[in-house]
mmCIF file of C-alpha atoms in Angstrom:
data_model
loop_
_atom_site.group_PDB
_atom_site.id
_atom_site.type_symbol
_atom_site.label_atom_id
_atom_site.label_comp_id
_atom_site.label_asym_id
_atom_site.label_seq_id
_atom_site.Cartn_x
_atom_site.Cartn_y
_atom_site.Cartn_z
ATOM 1 C CA MET Q 1 -74.239 252.789 81.219
ATOM 2 C CA ARG Q 2 -71.555 250.137 80.890
ATOM 3 C CA GLU Q 3 -68.177 250.690 82.447
ATOM 4 C CA LEU Q 4 -65.719 251.975 79.882
ATOM 5 C CA SER Q 5 -62.967 249.801 81.295
ATOM 6 C CA SER Q 6 -64.727 246.473 81.672
ATOM 7 C CA GLY Q 7 -65.361 243.678 79.209
ATOM 8 C CA PRO Q 8 -63.821 244.470 75.823
ATOM 9 C CA GLY Q 9 -62.951 247.860 77.277
ATOM 10 C CA ARG Q 10 -60.524 246.133 79.616
ATOM 11 C CA ILE Q 11 -58.505 244.835 76.673
ATOM 12 C CA LEU Q 12 -58.708 248.236 75.009
ATOM 13 C CA VAL Q 13 -57.407 250.010 78.109
ATOM 14 C CA PHE Q 14 -54.450 247.649 78.209
ATOM 15 C CA VAL Q 15 -53.601 248.105 74.545
ATOM 16 C CA TYR Q 16 -53.945 251.882 74.846
ATOM 17 C CA GLY Q 17 -51.775 251.768 77.958
ATOM 18 C CA VAL Q 18 -49.050 249.859 76.138
ATOM 19 C CA PHE Q 19 -49.147 252.378 73.303
ATOM 20 C CA ALA Q 20 -49.130 255.288 75.713
ATOM 21 C CA VAL Q 21 -45.958 253.969 77.323
ATOM 22 C CA ALA Q 22 -44.380 253.009 73.993
ATOM 23 C CA ALA Q 23 -45.090 256.362 72.345
ATOM 24 C CA THR Q 24 -44.055 258.371 75.407
ATOM 25 C CA GLY Q 25 -40.820 256.429 75.707
ATOM 26 C CA ARG Q 26 -40.054 256.770 72.041
ATOM 27 C CA SER Q 27 -40.721 260.505 71.907
ATOM 28 C CA LEU Q 28 -38.700 261.204 75.057
ATOM 29 C CA VAL Q 29 -35.739 259.214 73.752
ATOM 30 C CA GLN Q 30 -35.985 260.902 70.358
ATOM 31 C CA LEU Q 31 -36.362 264.427 71.725
ATOM 32 C CA GLY Q 32 -33.759 263.856 74.406
ATOM 33 C CA SER Q 33 -31.068 262.373 72.191
ATOM 34 C CA ASP Q 34 -31.317 264.108 68.850
ATOM 35 C CA ALA Q 35 -34.140 266.635 68.738
ATOM 36 C CA ASP Q 36 -32.779 268.564 65.745
ATOM 37 C CA ARG Q 37 -32.695 265.650 63.388
ATOM 38 C CA ALA Q 38 -36.420 265.425 62.728
ATOM 39 C CA PRO Q 39 -38.256 267.989 64.837
ATOM 40 C CA LEU Q 40 -41.608 267.461 63.136
ATOM 41 C CA ALA Q 41 -41.538 263.682 63.445
ATOM 42 C CA TYR Q 42 -40.439 263.822 67.066
ATOM 43 C CA THR Q 43 -43.061 266.402 67.985
ATOM 44 C CA LEU Q 44 -45.713 264.244 66.364
ATOM 45 C CA SER Q 45 -44.467 261.272 68.375
ATOM 46 C CA LEU Q 46 -45.020 263.329 71.489
ATOM 47 C CA VAL Q 47 -48.484 264.387 70.327
ATOM 48 C CA ALA Q 48 -49.348 260.744 69.699
ATOM 49 C CA ALA Q 49 -48.076 259.856 73.146
ATOM 50 C CA VAL Q 50 -50.257 262.498 74.803
ATOM 51 C CA ILE Q 51 -53.315 261.341 72.882
ATOM 52 C CA TYR Q 52 -52.778 257.726 73.884
ATOM 53 C CA LEU Q 53 -52.336 258.839 77.488
ATOM 54 C CA VAL Q 54 -55.550 260.886 77.388
ATOM 55 C CA ALA Q 55 -57.490 258.011 75.822
ATOM 56 C CA THR Q 56 -56.190 255.518 78.383
ATOM 57 C CA THR Q 57 -57.017 257.832 81.267
ATOM 58 C CA CYS Q 58 -60.530 258.560 80.012
ATOM 59 C CA LEU Q 59 -61.318 254.890 79.512
ATOM 60 C CA LEU Q 60 -60.127 254.244 83.050
ATOM 61 C CA LEU Q 61 -62.065 257.136 84.567
ATOM 62 C CA GLY Q 62 -65.389 256.472 82.901
ATOM 63 C CA GLY Q 63 -68.376 258.769 83.101
ATOM 64 C CA ARG Q 64 -69.945 261.102 80.603
ATOM 65 C CA ARG Q 65 -67.221 263.729 80.392
ATOM 66 C CA ALA Q 66 -64.469 261.134 80.055
ATOM 67 C CA TRP Q 67 -66.507 259.477 77.329
ATOM 68 C CA VAL Q 68 -66.692 262.724 75.349
ATOM 69 C CA VAL Q 69 -62.963 263.380 75.724
ATOM 70 C CA ALA Q 70 -62.223 259.789 74.734
ATOM 71 C CA VAL Q 71 -64.244 260.178 71.531
ATOM 72 C CA GLY Q 72 -62.341 263.380 70.786
ATOM 73 C CA SER Q 73 -58.967 261.753 71.319
ATOM 74 C CA CYS Q 74 -59.898 258.749 69.163
ATOM 75 C CA VAL Q 75 -60.967 261.077 66.332
ATOM 76 C CA VAL Q 76 -57.736 263.107 66.595
ATOM 77 C CA GLU Q 77 -55.816 259.838 66.706
ATOM 78 C CA LEU Q 78 -57.561 258.602 63.563
ATOM 79 C CA LEU Q 79 -56.926 261.868 61.706
ATOM 80 C CA GLY Q 80 -53.337 261.831 62.943
ATOM 81 C CA VAL Q 81 -52.546 258.329 61.794
ATOM 82 C CA LEU Q 82 -54.250 258.882 58.434
ATOM 83 C CA SER Q 83 -52.534 262.201 57.697
ATOM 84 C CA VAL Q 84 -49.085 261.261 59.029
ATOM 85 C CA GLY Q 85 -49.395 257.860 57.366
ATOM 86 C CA THR Q 86 -50.174 259.452 54.017
ATOM 87 C CA LEU Q 87 -47.560 262.202 54.363
ATOM 88 C CA SER Q 88 -44.853 259.710 55.276
ATOM 89 C CA TYR Q 89 -45.381 258.017 51.913
ATOM 90 C CA VAL Q 90 -45.901 261.163 49.853
ATOM 91 C CA ASP Q 91 -43.278 263.467 51.326
ATOM 92 C CA THR Q 92 -40.469 261.368 52.698
ATOM 93 C CA GLU Q 93 -38.254 264.400 53.302
ATOM 94 C CA LEU Q 94 -40.665 265.662 55.893
ATOM 95 C CA PHE Q 95 -39.978 262.596 58.028
ATOM 96 C CA PRO Q 96 -36.282 261.732 58.151
ATOM 97 C CA ASP Q 97 -37.037 259.572 61.184
ATOM 98 C CA LYS Q 98 -40.067 257.534 62.046
ATOM 99 C CA THR Q 99 -42.981 258.304 64.313
ATOM 100 C CA VAL Q 100 -45.533 255.933 65.759
ATOM 101 C CA TRP Q 101 -47.878 256.941 62.945
ATOM 102 C CA SER Q 102 -45.425 256.710 60.030
ATOM 103 C CA HIS Q 103 -46.583 254.448 57.221
ATOM 104 C CA PHE Q 104 -49.874 253.967 59.056
ATOM 105 C CA GLY Q 105 -48.136 252.438 62.048
ATOM 106 C CA GLN Q 106 -46.249 249.816 60.078
ATOM 107 C CA GLY Q 107 -43.580 249.489 62.762
ATOM 108 C CA TYR Q 108 -46.282 248.565 65.249
ATOM 109 C CA GLY Q 109 -48.087 245.952 63.194
ATOM 110 C CA PHE Q 110 -50.505 248.617 61.878
ATOM 111 C CA LEU Q 111 -52.179 248.638 65.278
ATOM 112 C CA PRO Q 112 -52.090 252.462 65.440
ATOM 113 C CA LEU Q 113 -54.389 252.419 62.396
ATOM 114 C CA VAL Q 114 -56.761 249.824 63.832
ATOM 115 C CA LEU Q 115 -56.832 251.151 67.382
ATOM 116 C CA PRO Q 116 -58.892 254.342 66.821
ATOM 117 C CA PHE Q 117 -61.544 252.316 64.994
ATOM 118 C CA LEU Q 118 -61.712 249.816 67.845
ATOM 119 C CA GLY Q 119 -61.876 252.712 70.280
ATOM 120 C CA LEU Q 120 -64.723 254.397 68.433
ATOM 121 C CA VAL Q 121 -66.675 251.147 68.082
ATOM 122 C CA TRP Q 122 -66.326 250.547 71.810
ATOM 123 C CA LEU Q 123 -67.270 254.127 72.662
ATOM 124 C CA ARG Q 124 -70.322 253.838 70.433
ATOM 125 C CA ALA Q 125 -71.368 250.707 72.306
ATOM 126 C CA THR Q 126 -70.954 252.493 75.624
ATOM 127 C CA ARG Q 127 -72.344 255.919 74.731
ATOM 128 C CA PRO Q 128 -74.020 257.493 77.743
ATOM 129 C CA ASP Q 129 -77.446 257.804 76.075
ATOM 130 C CA ALA Q 130 -77.528 254.242 74.824
ATOM 131 C CA THR Q 131 -78.648 252.564 78.002
ATOM 132 C CA SER Q 132 -79.670 255.272 80.433
ATOM 133 C CA MET V 1 -27.927 239.748 72.351
ATOM 134 C CA THR V 2 -27.977 236.261 73.777
ATOM 135 C CA ASP V 3 -29.745 234.390 71.030
ATOM 136 C CA TRP V 4 -30.595 231.248 72.966
ATOM 137 C CA LEU V 5 -32.287 233.358 75.627
ATOM 138 C CA THR V 6 -34.368 235.293 73.111
ATOM 139 C CA ALA V 7 -35.283 232.028 71.407
ATOM 140 C CA THR V 8 -36.301 230.508 74.744
ATOM 141 C CA ILE V 9 -38.466 233.489 75.630
ATOM 142 C CA LEU V 10 -40.059 233.507 72.197
ATOM 143 C CA ALA V 11 -40.824 229.792 72.507
ATOM 144 C CA LEU V 12 -42.242 230.142 76.037
ATOM 145 C CA ALA V 13 -44.270 233.192 75.068
ATOM 146 C CA GLY V 14 -45.481 231.286 72.025
ATOM 147 C CA VAL V 15 -46.739 228.513 74.299
ATOM 148 C CA ALA V 16 -48.419 231.101 76.546
ATOM 149 C CA ALA V 17 -50.036 232.710 73.507
ATOM 150 C CA VAL V 18 -51.417 229.359 72.339
ATOM 151 C CA VAL V 19 -52.778 228.689 75.847
ATOM 152 C CA GLY V 20 -54.417 232.129 75.766
ATOM 153 C CA ILE V 21 -55.975 231.556 72.358
ATOM 154 C CA VAL V 22 -57.332 228.148 73.424
ATOM 155 C CA LEU V 23 -58.901 229.723 76.520
ATOM 156 C CA LEU V 24 -60.375 232.518 74.416
ATOM 157 C CA VAL V 25 -61.888 230.122 71.919
ATOM 158 C CA ARG V 26 -63.329 227.905 74.631
ATOM 159 C CA ASP V 27 -64.505 230.987 76.534
ATOM 160 C CA GLU V 28 -62.833 229.779 79.715
ATOM 161 C CA PRO V 29 -61.371 232.127 82.297
ATOM 162 C CA ALA V 30 -57.636 232.021 82.953
ATOM 163 C CA GLN V 31 -56.753 229.131 85.263
ATOM 164 C CA ASP V 32 -54.114 229.018 87.951
ATOM 165 C CA ARG V 33 -51.946 226.965 85.629
ATOM 166 C CA THR V 34 -52.247 229.714 83.004
ATOM 167 C CA PHE V 35 -50.575 232.024 85.471
ATOM 168 C CA VAL V 36 -47.895 229.412 86.107
ATOM 169 C CA VAL V 37 -47.062 229.467 82.386
ATOM 170 C CA LEU V 38 -46.928 233.271 82.490
ATOM 171 C CA GLY V 39 -44.730 233.036 85.579
ATOM 172 C CA VAL V 40 -42.238 230.887 83.689
ATOM 173 C CA VAL V 41 -42.103 233.453 80.883
ATOM 174 C CA GLU V 42 -41.611 236.187 83.466
ATOM 175 C CA VAL V 43 -38.675 234.350 85.074
ATOM 176 C CA ALA V 44 -37.031 234.030 81.653
ATOM 177 C CA VAL V 45 -37.604 237.741 81.057
ATOM 178 C CA LEU V 46 -36.041 238.534 84.424
ATOM 179 C CA VAL V 47 -32.983 236.475 83.483
ATOM 180 C CA GLN V 48 -32.893 238.435 80.236
ATOM 181 C CA LEU V 49 -32.821 241.731 82.125
ATOM 182 C CA VAL V 50 -29.745 240.609 84.058
ATOM 183 C CA VAL V 51 -27.998 238.987 81.090
ATOM 184 C CA GLY V 52 -28.889 241.930 78.859
ATOM 185 C CA ALA V 53 -27.519 244.486 81.313
ATOM 186 C CA VAL V 54 -24.277 242.522 81.703
ATOM 187 C CA SER V 55 -23.912 242.079 77.928
ATOM 188 C CA LEU V 56 -24.511 245.785 77.441
ATOM 189 C CA SER V 57 -21.755 246.672 79.890
ATOM 190 C CA GLN V 58 -19.296 244.374 78.115
ATOM 191 C CA THR V 59 -20.084 245.030 74.493
ATOM 192 C CA ASP V 60 -18.319 247.531 72.287
ATOM 193 C CA ARG V 61 -21.200 247.556 69.834
ATOM 194 C CA ASP V 62 -22.959 250.801 69.093
ATOM 195 C CA VAL V 63 -26.054 250.001 71.141
ATOM 196 C CA SER V 64 -28.277 252.783 72.450
ATOM 197 C CA GLY V 65 -27.972 251.975 76.156
ATOM 198 C CA VAL V 66 -30.935 253.980 77.465
ATOM 199 C CA LEU V 67 -33.228 252.550 74.827
ATOM 200 C CA PHE V 68 -31.996 249.006 75.372
ATOM 201 C CA VAL V 69 -32.378 249.058 79.139
ATOM 202 C CA SER V 70 -35.781 250.742 78.957
ATOM 203 C CA TYR V 71 -36.991 247.960 76.682
ATOM 204 C CA LEU V 72 -35.569 245.336 79.055
ATOM 205 C CA VAL V 73 -37.382 246.933 81.974
ATOM 206 C CA GLY V 74 -40.604 247.424 80.001
ATOM 207 C CA ASN V 75 -40.363 243.796 78.994
ATOM 208 C CA LEU V 76 -40.254 242.835 82.657
ATOM 209 C CA LEU V 77 -43.267 244.966 83.614
ATOM 210 C CA VAL V 78 -45.706 243.956 80.866
ATOM 211 C CA LEU V 79 -46.734 240.558 82.203
ATOM 212 C CA PRO V 80 -47.218 241.505 85.894
ATOM 213 C CA ILE V 81 -49.281 244.556 84.963
ATOM 214 C CA GLY V 82 -51.262 242.555 82.423
ATOM 215 C CA ALA V 83 -51.877 239.754 84.921
ATOM 216 C CA PHE V 84 -52.941 242.213 87.610
ATOM 217 C CA TRP V 85 -55.239 244.047 85.214
ATOM 218 C CA SER V 86 -56.798 240.800 83.993
ATOM 219 C CA LEU V 87 -57.400 239.403 87.485
ATOM 220 C CA ALA V 88 -60.071 242.013 88.192
ATOM 221 C CA GLU V 89 -62.161 240.325 85.564
ATOM 222 C CA ARG V 90 -61.711 236.597 85.116
ATOM 223 C CA THR V 91 -63.696 236.441 81.915
ATOM 224 C CA ARG V 92 -62.925 236.280 78.232
ATOM 225 C CA ALA V 93 -61.858 239.925 78.440
ATOM 226 C CA GLY V 94 -59.397 239.116 81.203
ATOM 227 C CA THR V 95 -57.940 236.324 79.071
ATOM 228 C CA GLY V 96 -57.754 238.760 76.167
ATOM 229 C CA VAL V 97 -55.647 241.107 78.296
ATOM 230 C CA LEU V 98 -53.252 238.253 79.109
ATOM 231 C CA LEU V 99 -52.952 237.410 75.421
ATOM 232 C CA VAL V 100 -52.216 241.037 74.531
ATOM 233 C CA ALA V 101 -49.561 241.136 77.267
ATOM 234 C CA VAL V 102 -47.881 237.993 75.895
ATOM 235 C CA VAL V 103 -47.965 239.342 72.344
ATOM 236 C CA THR V 104 -46.425 242.579 73.657
ATOM 237 C CA VAL V 105 -43.544 240.591 75.159
ATOM 238 C CA ILE V 106 -42.992 238.894 71.797
ATOM 239 C CA ALA V 107 -42.997 242.269 70.040
ATOM 240 C CA LEU V 108 -40.538 243.666 72.583
ATOM 241 C CA GLN V 109 -38.214 240.690 71.999
ATOM 242 C CA LEU V 110 -38.089 241.506 68.310
ATOM 243 C CA ARG V 111 -37.462 245.185 69.067
ATOM 244 C CA LEU V 112 -34.688 244.282 71.523
ATOM 245 C CA GLU V 113 -32.962 242.319 68.779
ATOM 246 C CA THR V 114 -33.176 245.297 66.426
ATOM 247 C CA ILE V 115 -31.823 247.669 69.063
ATOM 248 C CA TRP V 116 -29.001 245.293 69.892
ATOM 249 C CA ASP V 117 -28.119 245.143 66.210
ATOM 250 C CA GLY V 118 -27.664 248.892 66.426
ATOM 251 C CA SER V 119 -30.456 250.209 64.262
ATOM 252 C CA GLY V 120 -31.445 252.795 66.874
ATOM 253 C CA ALA V 121 -34.843 254.295 67.613
#
């Protein structure tokens, strides 16, 4: 089995790490400064942050269990960005302030939309049964 | 924000990004001189941290201080962490990490400008 955090995985870990820090920072600032303004958006920012953290950690850890958790977090991430992305266009009142996933991650160069796909492709290439 | 400084960093980071792309295309590992280029960007970013902190203390603009400083600090950490992370693997992937780090610095520069202009989180 290939290391989850080597080769292309090394780039992925770095990108996920950057997003983990960015989303954590954003949600803490939002929740800390003005939590009542957009509770749903800010909570979702925090959820996104946790998911990015989990994904980064699992890629770093490697191994079968980490692989499974990483797949789970990428799927949740994909569903999250798709649903929040859609909702932020359809129901603007629900999101008076932005989250990482608003408008499919527009504020972050749409990377939040691309990232789960990259993650899943990489996890597919490194699935534990593929080479063992 | 100090425009000339942001412009300088953007230009230097642009050069670093081009170097990274050339290395990626040629499938060459990062050279020592690549890290020199990154070092120059890092020095400029360090200057920005100092200048930014001083400007923040003197301005009467409505700038979110915590946010601004956290971006300045994040800005400073991206390249060293990226360089360290890439050194473990001096391959195309390692170069890719460096490129992502440089692009992150560019993105943070643009965000810093927005924050300085007062359009919050």
